[in-house]
Coordinates of C-alpha atoms in Angstrom, one line a residue:
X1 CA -92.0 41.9 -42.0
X2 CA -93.7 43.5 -38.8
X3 CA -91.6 41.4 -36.7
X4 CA -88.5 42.9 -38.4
X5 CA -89.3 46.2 -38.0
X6 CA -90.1 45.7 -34.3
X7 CA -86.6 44.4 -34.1
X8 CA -85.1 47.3 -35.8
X9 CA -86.9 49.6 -33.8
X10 CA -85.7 47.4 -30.6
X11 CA -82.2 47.8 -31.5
X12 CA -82.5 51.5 -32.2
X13 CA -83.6 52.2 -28.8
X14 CA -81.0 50.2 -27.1
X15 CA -78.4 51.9 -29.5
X16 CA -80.4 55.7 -28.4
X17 CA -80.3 54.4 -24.5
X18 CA -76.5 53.3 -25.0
X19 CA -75.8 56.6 -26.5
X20 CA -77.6 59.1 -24.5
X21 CA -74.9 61.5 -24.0
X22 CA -72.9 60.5 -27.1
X23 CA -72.2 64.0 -28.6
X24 CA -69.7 65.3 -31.9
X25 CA -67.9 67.2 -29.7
X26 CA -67.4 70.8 -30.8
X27 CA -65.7 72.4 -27.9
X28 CA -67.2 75.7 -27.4
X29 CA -65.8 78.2 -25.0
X30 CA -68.3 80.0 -23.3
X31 CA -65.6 81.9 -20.6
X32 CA -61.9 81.3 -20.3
X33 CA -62.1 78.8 -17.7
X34 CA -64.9 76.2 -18.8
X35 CA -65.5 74.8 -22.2
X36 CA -68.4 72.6 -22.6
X37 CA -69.3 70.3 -24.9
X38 CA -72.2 71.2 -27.7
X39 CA -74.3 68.4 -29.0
X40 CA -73.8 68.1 -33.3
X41 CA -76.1 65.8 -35.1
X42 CA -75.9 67.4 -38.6
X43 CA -74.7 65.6 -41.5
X44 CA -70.8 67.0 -42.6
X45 CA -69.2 67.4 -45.9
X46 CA -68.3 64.3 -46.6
X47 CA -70.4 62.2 -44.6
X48 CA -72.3 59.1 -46.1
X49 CA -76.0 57.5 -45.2
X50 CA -77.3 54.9 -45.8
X51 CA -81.1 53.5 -45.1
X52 CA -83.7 51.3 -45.1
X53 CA -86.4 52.7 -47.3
X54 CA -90.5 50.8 -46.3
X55 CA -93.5 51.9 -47.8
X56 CA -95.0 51.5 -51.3
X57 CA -93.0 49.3 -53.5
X58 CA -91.1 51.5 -56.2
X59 CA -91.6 48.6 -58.5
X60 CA -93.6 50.0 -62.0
X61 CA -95.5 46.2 -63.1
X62 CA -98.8 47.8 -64.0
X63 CA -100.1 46.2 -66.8
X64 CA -97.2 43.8 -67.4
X65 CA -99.1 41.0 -69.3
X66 CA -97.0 38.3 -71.3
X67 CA -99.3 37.9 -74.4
X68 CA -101.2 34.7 -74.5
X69 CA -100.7 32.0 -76.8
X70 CA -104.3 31.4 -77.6
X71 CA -105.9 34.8 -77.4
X72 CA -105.7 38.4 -78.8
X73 CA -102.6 40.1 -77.3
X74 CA -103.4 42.3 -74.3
X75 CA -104.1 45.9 -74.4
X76 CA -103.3 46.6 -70.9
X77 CA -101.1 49.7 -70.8
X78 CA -98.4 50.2 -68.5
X79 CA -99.4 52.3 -65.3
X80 CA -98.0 53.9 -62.4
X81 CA -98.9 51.2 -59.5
X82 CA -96.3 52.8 -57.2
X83 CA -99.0 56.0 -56.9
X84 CA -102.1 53.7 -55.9
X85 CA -104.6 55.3 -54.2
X86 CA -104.8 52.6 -51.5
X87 CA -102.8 49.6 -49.5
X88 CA -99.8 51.9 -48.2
X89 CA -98.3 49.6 -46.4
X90 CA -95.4 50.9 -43.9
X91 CA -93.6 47.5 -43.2
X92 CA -93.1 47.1 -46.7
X93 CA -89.2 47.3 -47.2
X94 CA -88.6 48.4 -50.5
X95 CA -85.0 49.4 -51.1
X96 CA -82.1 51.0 -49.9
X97 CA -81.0 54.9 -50.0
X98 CA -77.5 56.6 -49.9
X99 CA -76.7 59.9 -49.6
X100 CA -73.8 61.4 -49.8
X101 CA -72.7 65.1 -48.5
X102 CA -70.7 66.9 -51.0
X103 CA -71.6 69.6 -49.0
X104 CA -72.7 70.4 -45.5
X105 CA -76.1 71.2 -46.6
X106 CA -76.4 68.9 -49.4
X107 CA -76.4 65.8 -50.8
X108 CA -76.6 63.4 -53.8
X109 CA -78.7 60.6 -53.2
X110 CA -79.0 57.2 -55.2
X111 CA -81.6 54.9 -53.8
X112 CA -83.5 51.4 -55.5
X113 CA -83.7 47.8 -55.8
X114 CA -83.7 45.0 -57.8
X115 CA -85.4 41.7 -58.4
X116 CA -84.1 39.2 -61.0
X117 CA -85.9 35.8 -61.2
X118 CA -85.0 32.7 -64.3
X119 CA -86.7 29.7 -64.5
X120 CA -85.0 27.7 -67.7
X121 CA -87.6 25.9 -70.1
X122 CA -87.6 21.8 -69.7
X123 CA -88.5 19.7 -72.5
X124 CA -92.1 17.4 -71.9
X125 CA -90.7 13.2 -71.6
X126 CA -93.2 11.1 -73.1
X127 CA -94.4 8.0 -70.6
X128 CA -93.2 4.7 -71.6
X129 CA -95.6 1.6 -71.4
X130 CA -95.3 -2.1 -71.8
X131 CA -96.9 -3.9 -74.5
X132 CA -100.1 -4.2 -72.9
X133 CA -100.2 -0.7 -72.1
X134 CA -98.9 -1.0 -68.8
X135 CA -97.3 2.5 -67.3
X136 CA -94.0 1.9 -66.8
X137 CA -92.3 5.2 -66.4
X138 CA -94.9 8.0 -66.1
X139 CA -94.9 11.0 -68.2
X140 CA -93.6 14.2 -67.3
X141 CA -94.7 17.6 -68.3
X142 CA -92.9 20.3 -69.5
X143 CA -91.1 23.2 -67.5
X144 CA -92.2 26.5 -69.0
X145 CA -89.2 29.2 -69.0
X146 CA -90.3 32.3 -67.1
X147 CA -88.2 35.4 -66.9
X148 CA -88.8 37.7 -64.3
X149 CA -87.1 41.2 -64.0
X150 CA -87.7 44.2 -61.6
X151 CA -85.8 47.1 -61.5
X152 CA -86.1 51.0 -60.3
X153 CA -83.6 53.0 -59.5
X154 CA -83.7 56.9 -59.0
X155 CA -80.6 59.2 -58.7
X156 CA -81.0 63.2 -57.0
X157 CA -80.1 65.7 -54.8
X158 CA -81.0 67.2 -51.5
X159 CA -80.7 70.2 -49.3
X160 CA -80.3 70.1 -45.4
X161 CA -82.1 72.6 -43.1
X162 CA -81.3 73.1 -39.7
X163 CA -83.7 74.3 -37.4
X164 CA -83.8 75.0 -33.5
X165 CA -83.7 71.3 -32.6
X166 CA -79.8 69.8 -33.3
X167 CA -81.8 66.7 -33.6
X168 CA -84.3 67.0 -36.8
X169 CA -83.5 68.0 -39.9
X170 CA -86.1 68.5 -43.2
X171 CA -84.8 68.5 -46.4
X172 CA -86.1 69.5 -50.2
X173 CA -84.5 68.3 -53.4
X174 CA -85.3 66.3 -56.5
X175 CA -85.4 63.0 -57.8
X176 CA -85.0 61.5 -61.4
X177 CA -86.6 58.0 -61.0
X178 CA -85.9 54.8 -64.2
X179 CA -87.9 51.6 -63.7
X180 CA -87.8 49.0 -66.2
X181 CA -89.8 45.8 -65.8
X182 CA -90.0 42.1 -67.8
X183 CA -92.0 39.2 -67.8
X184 CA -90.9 36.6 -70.9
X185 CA -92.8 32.9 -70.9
X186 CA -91.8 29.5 -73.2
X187 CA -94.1 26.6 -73.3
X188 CA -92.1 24.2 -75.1
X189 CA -94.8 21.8 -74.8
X190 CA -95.7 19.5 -77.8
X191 CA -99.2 17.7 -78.1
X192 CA -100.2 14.4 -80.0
X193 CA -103.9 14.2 -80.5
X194 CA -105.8 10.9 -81.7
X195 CA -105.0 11.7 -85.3
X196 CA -101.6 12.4 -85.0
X197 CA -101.8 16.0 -85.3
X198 CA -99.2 17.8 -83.2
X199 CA -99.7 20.8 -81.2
X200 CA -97.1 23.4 -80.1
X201 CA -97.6 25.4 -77.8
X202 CA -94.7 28.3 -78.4
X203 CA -92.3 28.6 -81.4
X204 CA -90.4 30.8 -79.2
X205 CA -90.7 33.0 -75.8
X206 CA -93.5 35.5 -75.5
X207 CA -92.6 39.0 -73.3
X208 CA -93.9 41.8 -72.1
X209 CA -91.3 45.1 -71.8
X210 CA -92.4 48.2 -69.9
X211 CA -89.7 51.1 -69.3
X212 CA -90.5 54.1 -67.9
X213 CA -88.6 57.7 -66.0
X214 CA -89.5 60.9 -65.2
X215 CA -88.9 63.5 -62.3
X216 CA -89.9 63.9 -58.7
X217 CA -89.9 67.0 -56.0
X218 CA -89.1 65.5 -52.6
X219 CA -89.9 66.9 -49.1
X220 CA -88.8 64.9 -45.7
X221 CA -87.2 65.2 -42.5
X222 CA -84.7 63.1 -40.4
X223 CA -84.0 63.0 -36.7
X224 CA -80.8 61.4 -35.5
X225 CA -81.8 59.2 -32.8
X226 CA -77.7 59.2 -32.2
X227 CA -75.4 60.6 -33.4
X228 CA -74.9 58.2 -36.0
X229 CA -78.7 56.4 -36.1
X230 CA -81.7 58.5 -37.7
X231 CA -85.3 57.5 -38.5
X232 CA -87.0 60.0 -41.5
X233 CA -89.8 60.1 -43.7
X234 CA -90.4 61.8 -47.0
X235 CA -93.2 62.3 -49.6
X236 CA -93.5 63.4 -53.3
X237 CA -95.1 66.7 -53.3
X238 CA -95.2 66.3 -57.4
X239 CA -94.3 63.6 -59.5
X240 CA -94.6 62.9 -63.1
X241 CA -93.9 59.7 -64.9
X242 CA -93.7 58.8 -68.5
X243 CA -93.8 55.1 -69.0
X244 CA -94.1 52.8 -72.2
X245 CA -94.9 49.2 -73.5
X246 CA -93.8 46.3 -76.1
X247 CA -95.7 43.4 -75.8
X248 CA -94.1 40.1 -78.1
X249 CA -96.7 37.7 -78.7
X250 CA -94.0 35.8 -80.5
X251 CA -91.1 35.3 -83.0
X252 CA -91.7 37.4 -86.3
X253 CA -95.2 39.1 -84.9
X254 CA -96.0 42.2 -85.1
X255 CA -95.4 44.5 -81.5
X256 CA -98.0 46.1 -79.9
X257 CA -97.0 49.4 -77.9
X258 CA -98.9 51.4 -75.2
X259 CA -97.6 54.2 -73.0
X260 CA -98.6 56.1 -69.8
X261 CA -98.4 59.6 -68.4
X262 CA -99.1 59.7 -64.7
X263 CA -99.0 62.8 -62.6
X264 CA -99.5 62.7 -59.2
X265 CA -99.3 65.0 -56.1
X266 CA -98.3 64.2 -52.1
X267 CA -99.2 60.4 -53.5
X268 CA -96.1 58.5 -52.8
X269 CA -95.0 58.1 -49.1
X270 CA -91.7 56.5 -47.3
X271 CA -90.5 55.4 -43.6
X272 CA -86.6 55.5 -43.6
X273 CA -84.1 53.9 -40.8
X274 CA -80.8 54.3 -41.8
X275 CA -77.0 54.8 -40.1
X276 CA -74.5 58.0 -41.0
X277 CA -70.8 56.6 -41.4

């Protein structure tokens, strides 16, 4: 991933030395005979951006444990691993982010990701032998269905300042964050012992649920390497989270439930690189 972002930060030099004296031309008289031309960087009304968001992945799997099939059933309760206390990691891409101006000065602002993963179950094939017990066609096991699912997604709003440098811009707003999260296994795997007593393994898929939302204040700043390129970063001066478990040891058993408040302040941390069309 480091070499990627060394590429992106390649091309966004050549597109800042390309550009050096690329301007939004507002024409601005300053006497009757000469009009110059005034460098504009600012987001419009109806402008759209969108970026690369690296950092912390926005991903909420704490304490997603598929119940076992020959143990007690986990009491691990969901938790917000997105506000660790450690391993920031800055060349972690994590999503995308789109904002669009319904204003000059503000924006709505839809940003997440997504990670869907299915591996379907595959019965076990028994190995066949001769009559003197030769192997003739080995055995082969069975392919246990996993379901993997990864989602967060966070709508919101935020407000543009300008400041003295046509370049930078900081911006507060707010941010309503949904994560949901699912791990499911089947082991369809049957067992013969020396007495002829079968084992199964799963009478049906065992899974793990954990959905959680809550709200966000959000601080950050932008500077428009062109007019069109900007690099930004942002942090969460507040955040709470409410988040909540079902764990399915099987078909017809009992659920067992766990939730999760997590506040946390200036905890979670972004780089952005993104493009204004």
């Amino acid at each position: 991933m480091k070499k990627y972002l060394i590429l992106c930060f390649i091309l966004v030099i050549s597109l800042t030395s390309v550009n050096a004296q690329d301007k939004d031309s507002d024409h601005v008289c300053k006497t009757d005979t000469c009009c110059v031309d005034t460098p504009k960087f600012a987001p419009q009304k109806g402008d759209f951006t969108a970026a690369m968001v690296f950092g912390r992945g926005a991903y909420l799997n704490g304490g997603l444990v598929v119940p076992s099939s020959y143990s007690s059933v986990s009491g691990a309760a969901p938790y917000a691993n997105d506000v660790d206390a450690n391993s920031n990691d800055i060349t972690n891409m994590v999503g995308a982010e789109g904002r669009y101006y319904i204003k000059n000065n503000f924006a709505v602002t839809l940003s997440g990701g997504a990670i869907l993963r299915n591996t379907p179950y595959q019965l076990a094939i028994p190995a066949v032998t001769d009559a003197n017990g030769v192997l003739i066609i080995p055995a082969y096991d069975a392919v246990v269905a996993d379901e993997r699912v990864d989602v967060n997604v966070s709508i919101g709003g935020q407000w543009l300042f300008n400041t003295k440098n046509d370049r930078l811009f900081p911006y507060i707003g707010f941010a309503l964050p949904f994560d949901y999260a699912r791990r499911s296994l089947y082991d369809p795997s049957v067992t013969v012992d020396d007495q002829g007593n079968a084992n199964i393994v799963d009478l049906g898929a065992r899974h793990v649920d954990i959905t959680a939302f809550g709200i966000q204040a959000v601080a950050g700043v932008d500077y428009y390497l062109a007019k069109d390129v900007f690099f930004g970063f942002d942090i969460k001066p507040i955040s709470y989270s409410y988040a909540f478990s079902v764990k399915t040891p099987g078909p017809g058993l009992y659920d067992l439930e766990a939730d999760t408040n997590t506040v946390s302040f200036f905890a979670q941390f972004s780089f952005k690189l993104g493009f204004k069309f």
